[in-house]
Amino acid sequence: MLFNMLLLTMIGSGILGTILLITKNKIINLFSMVPILTMIIIYSSLTYSVDRVK
């Protein structure tokens, strides 16, 4: 549970940071989408494996 919360805050801060980057510079838009997508994929796979264990 604690690990889940930590992961969520990490993802949230990452998304916030990328949104700030996008507003600062539009060119970074494409580059900042990559970490968000990988974070979402990693998070969904982690939660799926955790649910399988329970």
mmCIF file with all atom_site columns, N, CA and C in Angstrom, residues 1 3 10 16 20 27-28 31-32 46-48 52:
data_model
loop_
_atom_site.group_PDB
_atom_site.id
_atom_site.type_symbol
_atom_site.label_atom_id
_atom_site.label_alt_id
_atom_site.label_comp_id
_atom_site.label_asym_id
_atom_site.label_entity_id
_atom_site.label_seq_id
_atom_site.pdbx_PDB_ins_code
_atom_site.Cartn_x
_atom_site.Cartn_y
_atom_site.Cartn_z
_atom_site.occupancy
_atom_site.B_iso_or_equiv
_atom_site.pdbx_formal_charge
_atom_site.auth_seq_id
_atom_site.auth_comp_id
_atom_site.auth_asym_id
_atom_site.auth_atom_id
_atom_site.pdbx_PDB_model_num
ATOM 1  N N  . MET A 1 1  ? 0.839  -1.199  0.000   1.00 0.00 ? 1  MET A N  1
ATOM 2  C CA . MET A 1 1  ? 0.000  0.000   0.000   1.00 0.00 ? 1  MET A CA 1
ATOM 3  C C  . MET A 1 1  ? 0.880  1.258   0.000   1.00 0.00 ? 1  MET A C  1
ATOM 4  N N  . PHE A 1 3  ? 3.979  1.454   -0.906  1.00 0.00 ? 3  PHE A N  1
ATOM 5  C CA . PHE A 1 3  ? 4.718  1.509   -2.164  1.00 0.00 ? 3  PHE A CA 1
ATOM 6  C C  . PHE A 1 3  ? 3.845  2.078   -3.269  1.00 0.00 ? 3  PHE A C  1
ATOM 7  N N  . MET A 1 10 ? 5.207  9.819   -7.240  1.00 0.00 ? 10 MET A N  1
ATOM 8  C CA . MET A 1 10 ? 6.288  9.959   -8.221  1.00 0.00 ? 10 MET A CA 1
ATOM 9  C C  . MET A 1 10 ? 5.721  10.258  -9.597  1.00 0.00 ? 10 MET A C  1
ATOM 10 N N  . LEU A 1 16 ? 3.336  16.599  -13.449 1.00 0.00 ? 16 LEU A N  1
ATOM 11 C CA . LEU A 1 16 ? 3.335  18.040  -13.158 1.00 0.00 ? 16 LEU A CA 1
ATOM 12 C C  . LEU A 1 16 ? 4.558  18.714  -13.759 1.00 0.00 ? 16 LEU A C  1
ATOM 13 N N  . LEU A 1 20 ? 4.696  21.582  -16.740 1.00 0.00 ? 20 LEU A N  1
ATOM 14 C CA . LEU A 1 20 ? 5.420  22.854  -16.596 1.00 0.00 ? 20 LEU A CA 1
ATOM 15 C C  . LEU A 1 20 ? 6.397  23.040  -17.753 1.00 0.00 ? 20 LEU A C  1
ATOM 16 N N  . ILE A 1 27 ? 8.516  22.815  -27.754 1.00 0.00 ? 27 ILE A N  1
ATOM 17 C CA . ILE A 1 27 ? 9.346  21.832  -28.453 1.00 0.00 ? 27 ILE A CA 1
ATOM 18 C C  . ILE A 1 27 ? 9.577  20.596  -27.580 1.00 0.00 ? 27 ILE A C  1
ATOM 19 N N  . ILE A 1 28 ? 9.614  20.797  -26.256 1.00 0.00 ? 28 ILE A N  1
ATOM 20 C CA . ILE A 1 28 ? 9.876  19.687  -25.335 1.00 0.00 ? 28 ILE A CA 1
ATOM 21 C C  . ILE A 1 28 ? 8.670  18.744  -25.258 1.00 0.00 ? 28 ILE A C  1
ATOM 22 N N  . PHE A 1 31 ? 9.210  15.151  -26.330 1.00 0.00 ? 31 PHE A N  1
ATOM 23 C CA . PHE A 1 31 ? 10.163 14.450  -25.462 1.00 0.00 ? 31 PHE A CA 1
ATOM 24 C C  . PHE A 1 31 ? 9.553  14.134  -24.093 1.00 0.00 ? 31 PHE A C  1
ATOM 25 N N  . SER A 1 32 ? 8.722  15.041  -23.571 1.00 0.00 ? 32 SER A N  1
ATOM 26 C CA . SER A 1 32 ? 8.151  14.836  -22.237 1.00 0.00 ? 32 SER A CA 1
ATOM 27 C C  . SER A 1 32 ? 7.017  13.818  -22.242 1.00 0.00 ? 32 SER A C  1
ATOM 28 N N  . LEU A 1 46 ? 2.792  -2.980  -12.844 1.00 0.00 ? 46 LEU A N  1
ATOM 29 C CA . LEU A 1 46 ? 3.080  -3.243  -11.431 1.00 0.00 ? 46 LEU A CA 1
ATOM 30 C C  . LEU A 1 46 ? 1.796  -3.511  -10.651 1.00 0.00 ? 46 LEU A C  1
ATOM 31 N N  . THR A 1 47 ? 0.783  -2.677  -10.845 1.00 0.00 ? 47 THR A N  1
ATOM 32 C CA . THR A 1 47 ? -0.479 -2.863  -10.130 1.00 0.00 ? 47 THR A CA 1
ATOM 33 C C  . THR A 1 47 ? -1.123 -4.183  -10.545 1.00 0.00 ? 47 THR A C  1
ATOM 34 N N  . TYR A 1 48 ? -0.981 -4.550  -11.812 1.00 0.00 ? 48 TYR A N  1
ATOM 35 C CA . TYR A 1 48 ? -1.541 -5.814  -12.302 1.00 0.00 ? 48 TYR A CA 1
ATOM 36 C C  . TYR A 1 48 ? -0.871 -6.985  -11.606 1.00 0.00 ? 48 TYR A C  1
ATOM 37 N N  . ARG A 1 52 ? -2.429 -9.704  -8.920  1.00 0.00 ? 52 ARG A N  1
ATOM 38 C CA . ARG A 1 52 ? -2.324 -11.148 -9.160  1.00 0.00 ? 52 ARG A CA 1
ATOM 39 C C  . ARG A 1 52 ? -1.806 -11.862 -7.916  1.00 0.00 ? 52 ARG A C  1
#
